[in-house]
Amino acid sequence: MEWWKDAVVYQVYPKSFKDSSGDGIGDINGITEKLPYIRELGADVVWLSPIYDSPQDDNGYDIRDYYKLLKEAGTMEDFDRMLSRAHGLGLRIIMDLVVNHTSDEHVWFQESKKSKDNPYRDYYIWKEGKRQNTREGLDTSKEQAWGDEPNNWGSCYSGSAWEWDSTTKEYYLHLFSRKQPDLNWENVLVREEIYKMMRWWLDKGIDGFRMDVISLISKLPGYPDGEAGESGYTSFEVTANGPCVHEYLKEMNRKVLSLYDVMTVGECSGVTLEEAWKYAGAEEGELNMIFQFELMELDCENGIKWDLKPLDFIRMKKIFEKWQTGMYGKAWNSLFWNNHDQPRVVSRWGNDSGEYRELSAKMLASILYGMQGTPFIYQGEELGMTNPGLSIEECRDIETLRMYQERLEAGCSRAEIMRSVHAKCRDNARTPMQWDDSPNAGFSTGDPWMPVNPDYKTINAGAQLQDEDSVFHYYKKLIRLRKTYDVFRDGRFTMEYKEDPDIIWYTRTGEKESLRVICNFHELTRAIKLPDNEEWGELLICNYPEIRKETELRPYEARMYLV
Ligand code: GLC
């Protein structure tokens, strides 16, 4: 059954969603309390970012025990109650599966680092330094010497991806922080442990997984140097889509996923279309869909997220066209503007100041919700939540803090670094969910672990639920439309007006009906000829109260027509 093709997924970042205990950290009972809200919006599936036991070096993407929950998140009884409440409401729950790495506090790693002949040694990736045995005078009992690392792979969080361990005098690989050692997927025991754990959660009744950085699990044999960037290290793309990744995923599918009626989505940065067909192709027996990040790289200079570049709108349209037509009939797309790693889209590509915030948030939603694929809404996106403009002291994210330090040391000015932080930092998405206009936006009665965006007095769920014209109700309407007409799921995609600098206009052609989506991406009134005869179709939705003229589109105007 391909129920996930008709589903809309709502992503919850538990730490910032709803705190029921008053400790300032969101928890499972808070999620349970808000399930009816998610249902009201019209979503079918909830994706939970990690709630497992973790020292929180990377907010839970560093797991200490896959079978336990984070103390602050709640108990297993709380979890079971949430799951059955969700199922009772017709909501499915998918969990984050983080298996490229564990925490360094996981018992496997604690064992692994004890000695070279420990049974868990090969659960992780250990290598000798390049120069240990050859470079005279290098004291290997001390810290690593620069240039001694096994290769030049860089960590996503700055610096080398290798950490020296003085007990066994070898390096271990960590593509993320040093507290996130990479698992060795070549070891069949590792794979079997992971499959066992997945079955344990599925047997509990969860409905699938979002797979964290799954394209990184298979490493290049021989661990060769990659092309070095400015820092002397490679970007982590050299490590993506390794030679055995499809073999591993097919095995995982055979041994686990195919035995259950579940949904899977793999996080795959740096994939080509051809690669995406392999991960998500209907006949491949791997995953149902993937996240690809080509759009998210549009405002990065040379693929470096902190080096800002203005958006190339024509290029954005090309990317949409490429994935909508390239995946058609071959593999299923995911659709998203936001997640816990991205800035808020209304601030990024819409207009978050005053009168245009709601219009542009609705316009952005219209662009995505007419396309083929499974939409993912990130908590607060349905309210048009904005970037908070945090100071560096308010940032919590390891990636941002390490970049800040590294760039300061490299001589960049604070102002320049802060421009990048404000535009791109992951904490933009991680401030507490804005439930109402009471203190702390109704997120917590305690002291929130992240500051609340001061705009919560005007932007909050309580106010938007009351207001039929709110961003919330617009999302709700879009979701309902997707469930009403088959063309949203099946229609063939054609991009029109490809070179137009302001307008995105595409058609979806289905068997029974066609859909036209026309949006003005910018803050200007654009003259355009829109035929007004009957063949043009019925207006399904528009982000302005009434259609004025058939000769222009107002700032950020969005329309969908059904023919
Ligand atoms: C993924 C997650 C991100 C996390 C990283 C390491 O990209 O989305 O939040 O930090 O993987 O697990």
Coordinates of C-alpha atoms and ligand atoms in Angstrom, one line a residue:
M1 CA 0.0 0.0 0.0
E2 CA 1.4 3.4 -0.9
W3 CA -0.5 5.4 1.6
W4 CA 2.5 7.7 2.0
K5 CA 1.9 9.1 -1.4
D6 CA -1.3 10.8 -0.2
A7 CA 0.1 11.7 3.2
V8 CA 1.2 15.1 4.6
V9 CA 3.9 14.9 7.2
Y10 CA 4.3 17.2 10.1
Q11 CA 7.8 17.4 11.6
V12 CA 8.1 17.9 15.4
Y13 CA 11.3 19.0 17.0
P14 CA 10.4 17.7 20.4
K15 CA 12.8 19.8 22.4
S16 CA 11.1 23.0 21.2
F17 CA 7.5 21.8 20.6
K18 CA 5.6 21.8 23.9
D19 CA 6.9 21.4 27.5
S20 CA 4.4 19.8 29.8
S21 CA 6.6 19.5 32.8
G22 CA 7.9 23.0 33.3
D23 CA 11.6 22.3 32.9
G24 CA 11.9 24.4 29.8
I25 CA 12.4 21.4 27.5
G26 CA 9.7 20.1 25.2
D27 CA 8.5 16.5 26.0
I28 CA 6.4 13.6 24.9
N29 CA 3.4 14.5 27.0
G30 CA 3.5 17.9 25.4
I31 CA 3.4 16.3 22.0
T32 CA 0.5 14.1 23.0
E33 CA -1.4 17.2 24.1
K34 CA -0.9 18.8 20.7
L35 CA -1.7 15.9 18.5
P36 CA -5.3 17.2 17.9
Y37 CA -3.8 20.5 16.6
I38 CA -1.7 18.5 14.1
R39 CA -4.8 16.6 13.1
E40 CA -6.8 19.8 12.8
L41 CA -4.2 21.1 10.3
G42 CA -4.8 18.0 8.2
A43 CA -1.5 16.2 8.5
D44 CA -1.5 12.4 8.5
V45 CA 2.0 11.6 9.8
V46 CA 4.2 13.0 12.5
W47 CA 8.0 12.8 12.2
L48 CA 9.7 13.1 15.5
S49 CA 13.2 14.3 15.6
P50 CA 15.3 12.2 18.1
I51 CA 13.9 11.7 21.6
Y52 CA 16.3 8.9 22.5
D53 CA 18.7 8.9 25.4
S54 CA 21.5 11.2 24.4
P55 CA 24.1 13.6 26.0
Q56 CA 22.7 16.2 23.6
D57 CA 25.9 17.3 22.0
D58 CA 24.0 17.6 18.7
N59 CA 20.5 17.9 20.2
G60 CA 19.8 14.2 20.2
Y61 CA 21.4 13.3 16.9
D62 CA 24.0 11.7 19.2
I63 CA 22.4 8.7 20.6
R64 CA 23.6 6.9 23.7
D65 CA 21.0 4.2 23.9
Y66 CA 18.6 3.4 21.1
Y67 CA 16.2 1.6 23.4
K68 CA 15.8 4.4 26.0
L69 CA 14.3 7.8 25.9
L70 CA 15.9 11.0 26.9
K71 CA 15.0 11.6 30.6
E72 CA 13.7 15.1 29.8
A73 CA 11.5 13.8 27.0
G74 CA 9.6 11.4 29.3
T75 CA 9.1 7.7 29.9
M76 CA 8.4 4.8 27.7
E77 CA 4.8 4.7 29.1
D78 CA 4.5 8.4 28.0
F79 CA 5.6 7.3 24.5
D80 CA 3.2 4.3 24.3
R81 CA 0.4 6.6 25.3
M82 CA 1.4 9.1 22.7
L83 CA 1.5 6.4 20.0
S84 CA -1.9 5.0 20.8
R85 CA -3.4 8.5 21.1
A86 CA -1.9 9.3 17.7
H87 CA -3.3 6.1 16.1
G88 CA -6.6 6.8 17.7
L89 CA -6.7 10.2 15.9
G90 CA -5.7 8.6 12.6
L91 CA -2.1 9.9 12.8
R92 CA 0.9 7.8 12.1
I93 CA 4.3 8.3 13.9
I94 CA 7.7 8.0 12.2
M95 CA 10.9 8.2 14.2
D96 CA 14.3 9.6 13.3
L97 CA 16.7 6.8 12.7
V98 CA 20.3 8.0 13.4
V99 CA 22.6 5.2 12.4
N100 CA 25.5 6.7 10.6
H101 CA 26.9 7.4 14.0
T102 CA 26.2 7.0 17.7
S103 CA 27.2 9.1 20.7
D104 CA 30.7 8.5 22.0
E105 CA 28.9 7.6 25.2
H106 CA 27.1 4.7 23.6
V107 CA 28.3 1.5 25.2
W108 CA 29.5 0.2 21.9
F109 CA 31.9 3.1 21.6
Q110 CA 32.9 2.9 25.2
E111 CA 34.0 -0.7 24.6
S112 CA 35.4 0.0 21.2
K113 CA 37.9 2.5 22.5
K114 CA 39.2 0.3 25.3
S115 CA 41.6 -1.8 23.2
K116 CA 42.4 -2.8 19.7
D117 CA 41.2 -6.4 20.4
N118 CA 37.9 -5.4 22.1
P119 CA 35.0 -7.3 20.5
Y120 CA 33.4 -3.9 19.7
R121 CA 36.6 -2.4 18.1
D122 CA 35.2 -2.9 14.6
Y123 CA 31.9 -1.3 15.3
Y124 CA 33.6 2.0 14.5
I125 CA 36.1 3.2 12.0
W126 CA 39.6 3.3 13.5
K127 CA 42.8 4.1 11.5
E128 CA 46.4 4.7 12.1
G129 CA 47.8 8.2 11.6
K130 CA 49.6 8.8 8.3
R131 CA 52.9 9.7 9.8
Q132 CA 52.9 8.0 13.1
N133 CA 55.5 5.4 12.2
T134 CA 57.5 7.5 9.8
R135 CA 57.8 11.0 11.2
E136 CA 60.7 11.2 13.6
G137 CA 60.2 13.1 16.8
L138 CA 56.4 12.9 16.7
D139 CA 55.2 12.1 20.2
T140 CA 52.3 9.9 19.6
S141 CA 51.3 9.7 23.2
K142 CA 50.2 13.3 22.9
E143 CA 47.6 15.1 20.9
Q144 CA 47.6 14.5 17.2
A145 CA 50.0 16.5 15.1
W146 CA 48.5 18.5 12.1
G147 CA 48.7 16.5 9.0
D148 CA 48.9 13.2 10.7
E149 CA 45.2 12.4 10.3
P150 CA 44.5 9.3 8.1
N151 CA 43.1 11.6 5.4
N152 CA 41.9 15.1 4.8
W153 CA 38.2 14.5 5.4
G154 CA 36.6 17.4 7.2
S155 CA 33.9 17.2 9.8
C156 CA 30.6 18.9 9.1
Y157 CA 31.2 20.9 12.2
S158 CA 34.6 22.3 11.2
G159 CA 38.1 20.8 11.4
S160 CA 39.2 17.3 10.8
A161 CA 36.8 14.3 10.8
W162 CA 39.4 12.3 12.7
E163 CA 39.9 12.3 16.4
W164 CA 43.0 11.0 18.1
D165 CA 42.6 8.5 20.8
S166 CA 45.6 8.3 23.1
T167 CA 44.7 4.9 24.7
T168 CA 45.0 2.9 21.5
K169 CA 47.0 5.4 19.5
E170 CA 44.6 5.5 16.6
Y171 CA 42.2 7.9 15.1
Y172 CA 38.4 7.3 14.9
L173 CA 36.2 8.9 12.2
H174 CA 33.5 11.3 13.0
L175 CA 31.8 13.1 10.1
F176 CA 30.0 15.2 12.6
S177 CA 31.2 16.2 16.1
R178 CA 33.9 14.3 17.9
K179 CA 31.1 13.0 20.2
Q180 CA 29.4 11.4 17.1
P181 CA 31.8 8.5 16.0
D182 CA 30.8 6.9 12.7
L183 CA 29.6 3.4 12.8
N184 CA 31.3 0.8 10.6
W185 CA 28.6 -0.5 8.3
E186 CA 31.0 -3.0 6.7
N187 CA 30.7 -4.9 9.9
V188 CA 27.8 -7.3 9.6
L189 CA 27.4 -7.3 13.4
V190 CA 26.7 -3.6 13.3
R191 CA 24.1 -4.0 10.6
E192 CA 22.4 -6.8 12.5
E193 CA 22.3 -4.7 15.7
I194 CA 20.7 -1.8 13.8
Y195 CA 18.1 -4.1 12.1
K196 CA 17.2 -5.6 15.5
M197 CA 16.7 -2.2 17.0
M198 CA 14.6 -1.1 14.0
R199 CA 12.4 -4.2 14.4
W200 CA 12.0 -3.4 18.1
W201 CA 10.6 0.0 17.4
L202 CA 8.4 -1.2 14.6
D203 CA 7.0 -4.0 16.7
K204 CA 6.0 -1.3 19.2
G205 CA 3.8 0.0 16.5
I206 CA 5.6 3.0 15.0
D207 CA 4.9 3.7 11.3
G208 CA 8.3 4.2 9.8
F209 CA 11.6 6.1 9.8
R210 CA 13.2 9.3 8.6
M211 CA 16.8 8.2 8.1
D212 CA 19.4 10.7 9.2
V213 CA 22.3 11.3 6.7
I214 CA 21.7 7.8 5.4
S215 CA 23.7 8.5 2.2
L216 CA 26.8 8.6 4.3
I217 CA 26.8 5.1 5.7
S218 CA 29.1 3.5 3.2
K219 CA 32.6 4.9 3.1
L220 CA 35.0 4.9 0.2
P221 CA 37.4 2.0 0.4
G222 CA 41.0 2.9 1.1
Y223 CA 39.8 6.2 2.7
P224 CA 41.5 8.3 0.0
D225 CA 42.1 12.1 0.4
G226 CA 39.5 14.2 -1.4
E227 CA 39.9 17.6 -3.0
A228 CA 40.7 20.0 -0.2
G229 CA 38.8 23.2 0.4
E230 CA 40.2 26.4 1.9
S231 CA 40.4 24.9 5.3
G232 CA 42.6 22.1 4.1
Y233 CA 39.8 19.6 4.6
T234 CA 37.3 18.2 2.1
S235 CA 33.6 18.9 2.3
F236 CA 31.7 15.9 3.5
E237 CA 30.2 15.3 0.0
V238 CA 33.2 13.1 -0.9
T239 CA 31.8 10.7 1.6
A240 CA 28.2 10.6 0.3
N241 CA 26.7 7.8 -1.8
G242 CA 29.5 5.3 -1.1
P243 CA 29.9 2.1 -3.0
C244 CA 27.8 -0.2 -0.8
V245 CA 25.0 2.2 0.3
H246 CA 22.5 0.6 -2.0
E247 CA 23.5 -2.9 -1.0
Y248 CA 23.0 -2.0 2.7
L249 CA 19.6 -0.4 2.1
K250 CA 18.4 -3.3 0.1
E251 CA 19.5 -5.6 2.9
M252 CA 17.7 -3.4 5.4
N253 CA 14.6 -3.4 3.3
R254 CA 14.7 -7.2 3.0
K255 CA 15.4 -7.9 6.6
V256 CA 13.2 -5.2 8.2
L257 CA 11.2 -2.7 6.2
S258 CA 9.5 -5.0 3.8
L259 CA 8.1 -7.0 6.8
Y260 CA 6.0 -4.0 7.9
D261 CA 3.6 -1.5 6.3
V262 CA 5.7 1.6 6.9
M263 CA 7.0 4.8 5.4
T264 CA 10.6 5.7 4.9
V265 CA 12.4 8.9 3.9
G266 CA 16.2 9.1 3.6
E267 CA 18.2 12.3 4.1
C268 CA 20.5 12.3 1.2
S269 CA 22.5 15.5 0.5
G270 CA 24.5 15.7 -2.6
V271 CA 22.4 13.2 -4.7
T272 CA 22.0 13.4 -8.4
L273 CA 18.7 12.4 -10.1
E274 CA 20.2 9.0 -11.1
E275 CA 21.3 8.4 -7.6
A276 CA 17.8 9.3 -6.3
W277 CA 16.2 6.8 -8.6
K278 CA 18.3 4.1 -6.9
Y279 CA 17.4 5.2 -3.4
A280 CA 13.7 5.8 -4.0
G281 CA 12.9 4.0 -7.2
A282 CA 9.6 2.1 -7.0
E283 CA 11.3 -1.2 -8.1
E284 CA 14.5 -0.8 -6.2
G285 CA 13.3 -2.1 -2.8
E286 CA 15.2 0.6 -0.8
L287 CA 13.3 3.7 0.5
N288 CA 10.0 5.3 -0.3
M289 CA 11.5 8.7 -0.9
I290 CA 14.4 10.9 -0.1
F291 CA 15.2 14.5 0.9
Q292 CA 17.5 16.1 -1.6
F293 CA 18.9 19.5 -0.9
E294 CA 19.5 21.2 -4.2
L295 CA 17.2 24.0 -3.4
M296 CA 18.7 24.6 -0.1
E297 CA 22.1 25.2 -1.7
L298 CA 20.8 28.0 -3.9
D299 CA 21.9 30.8 -1.6
C300 CA 25.3 29.3 -0.8
E301 CA 28.5 30.4 -2.5
N302 CA 30.4 27.3 -3.7
G303 CA 28.1 25.0 -1.7
I304 CA 29.4 26.5 1.6
K305 CA 26.3 27.3 3.6
W306 CA 27.8 30.3 5.5
D307 CA 28.9 32.1 2.4
L308 CA 25.8 33.9 1.4
K309 CA 24.7 34.4 -2.2
P310 CA 21.5 36.1 -3.4
L311 CA 18.8 33.7 -4.6
D312 CA 18.8 32.9 -8.3
F313 CA 15.1 32.6 -9.0
I314 CA 15.4 31.2 -12.5
R315 CA 17.7 28.6 -11.2
M316 CA 15.2 27.7 -8.5
K317 CA 12.6 27.1 -11.1
K318 CA 15.0 24.9 -13.1
I319 CA 15.6 22.8 -10.0
F320 CA 11.9 22.4 -9.4
E321 CA 11.4 21.3 -13.0
K322 CA 14.3 18.9 -12.9
W323 CA 13.0 17.0 -9.9
Q324 CA 9.4 17.2 -10.8
T325 CA 9.9 15.9 -14.3
G326 CA 13.0 13.7 -13.6
M327 CA 11.3 11.7 -10.9
Y328 CA 8.0 11.4 -12.6
G329 CA 7.0 7.8 -13.0
K330 CA 10.4 6.6 -11.6
A331 CA 10.6 7.6 -8.0
W332 CA 8.6 9.6 -5.4
N333 CA 9.6 13.1 -4.4
S334 CA 9.5 14.7 -1.0
L335 CA 8.5 18.4 -0.8
F336 CA 9.8 20.8 1.8
W337 CA 10.9 24.3 2.5
N338 CA 11.9 23.9 6.1
N339 CA 13.2 21.5 8.7
H340 CA 15.2 21.7 11.9
D341 CA 18.4 22.4 10.0
Q342 CA 17.2 25.2 7.8
P343 CA 16.3 28.9 8.4
R344 CA 12.6 29.8 8.3
V345 CA 11.5 30.0 4.7
V346 CA 9.4 33.2 5.1
S347 CA 12.5 35.0 6.2
R348 CA 14.8 33.3 3.7
W349 CA 12.8 33.6 0.5
G350 CA 9.6 35.3 1.4
N351 CA 9.2 38.6 3.2
D352 CA 9.0 38.5 7.0
S353 CA 8.4 42.2 7.6
G354 CA 4.9 43.4 8.3
E355 CA 2.3 43.4 5.6
Y356 CA 3.8 40.8 3.3
R357 CA 4.7 38.1 5.8
E358 CA 1.4 36.2 5.5
L359 CA 1.0 36.8 1.8
S360 CA 4.5 35.5 1.1
A361 CA 4.2 32.5 3.5
K362 CA 1.0 31.5 1.6
M363 CA 2.7 32.1 -1.8
L364 CA 5.6 29.8 -0.8
A365 CA 3.2 27.1 0.4
S366 CA 1.2 27.4 -2.9
I367 CA 4.4 26.8 -5.0
L368 CA 5.2 23.6 -3.2
Y369 CA 1.7 22.2 -2.6
G370 CA 0.8 22.0 -6.2
M371 CA 3.7 19.7 -6.9
Q372 CA 4.0 15.9 -6.9
G373 CA 5.5 14.3 -3.8
T374 CA 4.9 14.0 -0.1
P375 CA 4.9 17.4 1.7
F376 CA 6.7 17.9 5.0
I377 CA 5.7 20.8 7.2
Y378 CA 8.1 21.8 9.9
Q379 CA 6.5 23.0 13.2
G380 CA 5.6 26.6 13.0
E381 CA 5.9 26.8 9.2
E382 CA 2.1 26.6 9.1
L383 CA 2.0 29.9 11.1
G384 CA 4.6 31.6 9.0
M385 CA 7.1 31.7 11.9
T386 CA 10.2 33.8 11.2
N387 CA 13.9 33.8 11.9
P388 CA 14.5 35.2 15.4
G389 CA 17.7 37.1 14.9
L390 CA 19.6 35.5 17.8
S391 CA 22.8 36.8 19.3
I392 CA 25.8 34.4 19.3
E393 CA 25.3 34.0 23.1
E394 CA 21.7 32.8 22.4
C395 CA 22.8 30.2 19.9
R396 CA 23.0 26.7 21.1
D397 CA 23.8 24.8 17.9
I398 CA 27.2 23.1 17.8
E399 CA 27.6 23.7 14.1
T400 CA 27.1 27.5 14.4
L401 CA 29.3 27.9 17.5
R402 CA 32.2 26.0 15.9
M403 CA 31.9 27.9 12.6
Y404 CA 31.8 31.2 14.6
Q405 CA 35.0 30.3 16.4
E406 CA 36.8 29.0 13.3
R407 CA 35.9 32.1 11.3
L408 CA 36.9 34.5 14.0
E409 CA 40.3 32.7 14.2
A410 CA 40.6 33.0 10.5
G411 CA 40.3 36.7 10.8
C412 CA 36.7 37.3 9.6
S413 CA 34.9 40.2 11.2
R414 CA 32.2 39.6 13.8
A415 CA 29.7 41.5 11.8
E416 CA 30.3 39.4 8.7
I417 CA 30.0 36.2 10.7
M418 CA 26.8 37.3 12.3
R419 CA 25.3 38.1 8.9
S420 CA 25.8 34.4 8.1
V421 CA 24.5 33.3 11.5
H422 CA 21.3 35.3 11.1
A423 CA 20.7 34.1 7.6
K424 CA 21.5 30.4 8.0
C425 CA 22.0 29.2 11.6
R426 CA 20.0 26.1 12.4
D427 CA 18.8 27.7 15.6
N428 CA 16.6 29.9 13.5
A429 CA 14.3 26.9 13.3
R430 CA 14.7 25.7 16.8
T431 CA 13.2 28.5 18.9
P432 CA 10.1 27.3 20.8
M433 CA 6.8 26.7 19.0
Q434 CA 4.5 29.7 19.3
W435 CA 1.3 28.4 20.8
D436 CA -0.3 31.6 22.1
D437 CA 0.4 35.1 23.4
S438 CA 0.9 34.0 27.0
P439 CA 4.4 34.1 28.6
N440 CA 7.0 32.0 26.6
A441 CA 4.4 31.7 23.9
G442 CA 2.6 29.0 25.8
F443 CA 5.6 26.7 25.2
S444 CA 6.6 26.3 28.8
T445 CA 5.9 27.6 32.3
G446 CA 9.6 27.3 33.0
D447 CA 12.7 28.9 31.5
P448 CA 12.8 27.8 27.8
W449 CA 16.1 26.1 26.8
M450 CA 16.1 28.4 23.7
P451 CA 14.8 32.0 23.7
V452 CA 11.3 32.5 22.3
N453 CA 11.0 34.7 19.2
P454 CA 9.7 38.0 20.5
D455 CA 7.2 38.2 17.6
Y456 CA 5.1 35.5 19.3
K457 CA 2.6 38.1 20.5
T458 CA 1.4 38.5 16.9
I459 CA 2.4 35.2 15.4
N460 CA 1.0 32.3 17.3
A461 CA -1.3 29.3 16.8
G462 CA -4.0 30.5 19.1
A463 CA -4.6 33.6 17.1
Q464 CA -4.4 31.8 13.7
L465 CA -6.8 29.1 14.6
Q466 CA -9.4 31.9 15.2
D467 CA -8.7 33.6 12.0
E468 CA -10.0 32.0 8.8
D469 CA -7.6 34.0 6.7
S470 CA -4.5 33.0 8.6
V471 CA -1.5 31.1 7.2
F472 CA -2.6 28.1 9.3
H473 CA -6.0 28.0 7.5
Y474 CA -4.3 28.5 4.2
Y475 CA -2.1 25.4 4.8
K476 CA -5.2 23.5 6.0
K477 CA -7.0 24.4 2.8
L478 CA -4.1 23.4 0.6
I479 CA -3.9 20.0 2.3
R480 CA -7.6 19.5 1.8
L481 CA -7.3 20.3 -1.9
R482 CA -4.5 17.8 -2.2
K483 CA -6.7 15.2 -0.8
T484 CA -9.7 16.1 -3.0
Y485 CA -8.2 16.0 -6.5
D486 CA -6.1 13.2 -8.0
V487 CA -4.2 15.6 -10.2
F488 CA -2.1 16.7 -7.1
R489 CA -0.8 13.2 -6.8
D490 CA -0.7 12.0 -10.4
G491 CA -0.5 14.9 -12.8
R492 CA 2.4 15.4 -15.1
F493 CA 4.4 18.5 -14.5
T494 CA 5.2 21.2 -17.0
M495 CA 7.0 24.4 -16.1
E496 CA 5.8 27.5 -18.1
Y497 CA 7.4 31.0 -18.3
K498 CA 10.8 29.4 -17.5
E499 CA 12.7 32.6 -18.0
D500 CA 10.3 35.0 -16.3
P501 CA 12.2 36.8 -13.5
D502 CA 9.2 37.1 -11.1
I503 CA 6.6 34.5 -11.9
I504 CA 6.5 30.8 -11.3
W505 CA 3.8 29.2 -13.4
Y506 CA 3.4 25.5 -13.8
T507 CA 0.8 23.0 -14.9
R508 CA -0.1 19.5 -13.7
T509 CA -1.9 17.5 -16.3
G510 CA -3.9 14.5 -14.9
E511 CA -6.3 12.1 -16.5
K512 CA -9.5 13.8 -15.3
E513 CA -8.3 17.3 -14.6
S514 CA -5.4 19.7 -14.8
L515 CA -4.1 22.2 -12.3
R516 CA -2.5 25.6 -12.9
V517 CA -0.3 27.1 -10.2
I518 CA 0.7 30.8 -10.8
C519 CA 2.7 32.7 -8.2
N520 CA 4.3 36.1 -8.1
F521 CA 7.6 35.5 -6.2
H522 CA 8.4 39.1 -5.6
E523 CA 7.2 42.3 -3.9
L524 CA 6.0 44.1 -7.0
T525 CA 2.9 44.2 -9.1
R526 CA 3.5 42.3 -12.3
A527 CA 1.5 42.7 -15.5
I528 CA 0.6 39.4 -17.0
K529 CA -2.1 38.2 -19.3
L530 CA -4.4 35.7 -17.7
P531 CA -7.3 34.6 -19.9
D532 CA -10.6 34.9 -18.2
N533 CA -12.8 32.5 -20.2
E534 CA -14.3 29.4 -18.7
E535 CA -11.8 27.0 -20.1
W536 CA -9.3 28.7 -17.9
G537 CA -10.8 26.8 -15.0
E538 CA -12.1 27.3 -11.5
L539 CA -10.1 29.2 -8.9
L540 CA -9.3 26.7 -6.1
I541 CA -7.4 29.0 -3.9
C542 CA -5.8 32.5 -3.8
N543 CA -3.9 34.3 -1.1
Y544 CA -5.7 37.6 -1.6
P545 CA -9.3 38.0 -0.5
E546 CA -10.6 38.6 -4.0
I547 CA -9.3 38.4 -7.5
R548 CA -9.0 41.9 -8.9
K549 CA -7.8 41.9 -12.4
E550 CA -6.9 39.3 -15.0
T551 CA -4.0 41.5 -16.2
E552 CA -1.8 41.6 -13.2
L553 CA -0.5 39.8 -10.2
R554 CA -0.1 41.7 -6.9
P555 CA 2.9 41.3 -4.7
Y556 CA 3.4 37.7 -3.7
E557 CA 0.0 36.8 -5.2
A558 CA -0.6 33.1 -5.6
R559 CA -3.4 31.3 -7.4
M560 CA -4.4 27.7 -8.2
Y561 CA -6.9 26.9 -10.9
L562 CA -8.5 23.6 -11.7
V563 CA -9.5 22.8 -15.3
Ligands
GLC1 C1 21.3 15.5 10.0 C2 20.4 16.1 10.9 C3 21.1 17.1 11.7 C4 22.2 16.5 12.4 C5 23.1 15.7 11.5 C6 24.0 14.7 12.3 O1 21.7 16.3 9.0 O2 19.2 16.6 10.3 O3 20.3 17.9 12.6 O4 23.0 17.4 13.1 O5 22.4 14.9 10.6 O6 23.3 13.7 12.8

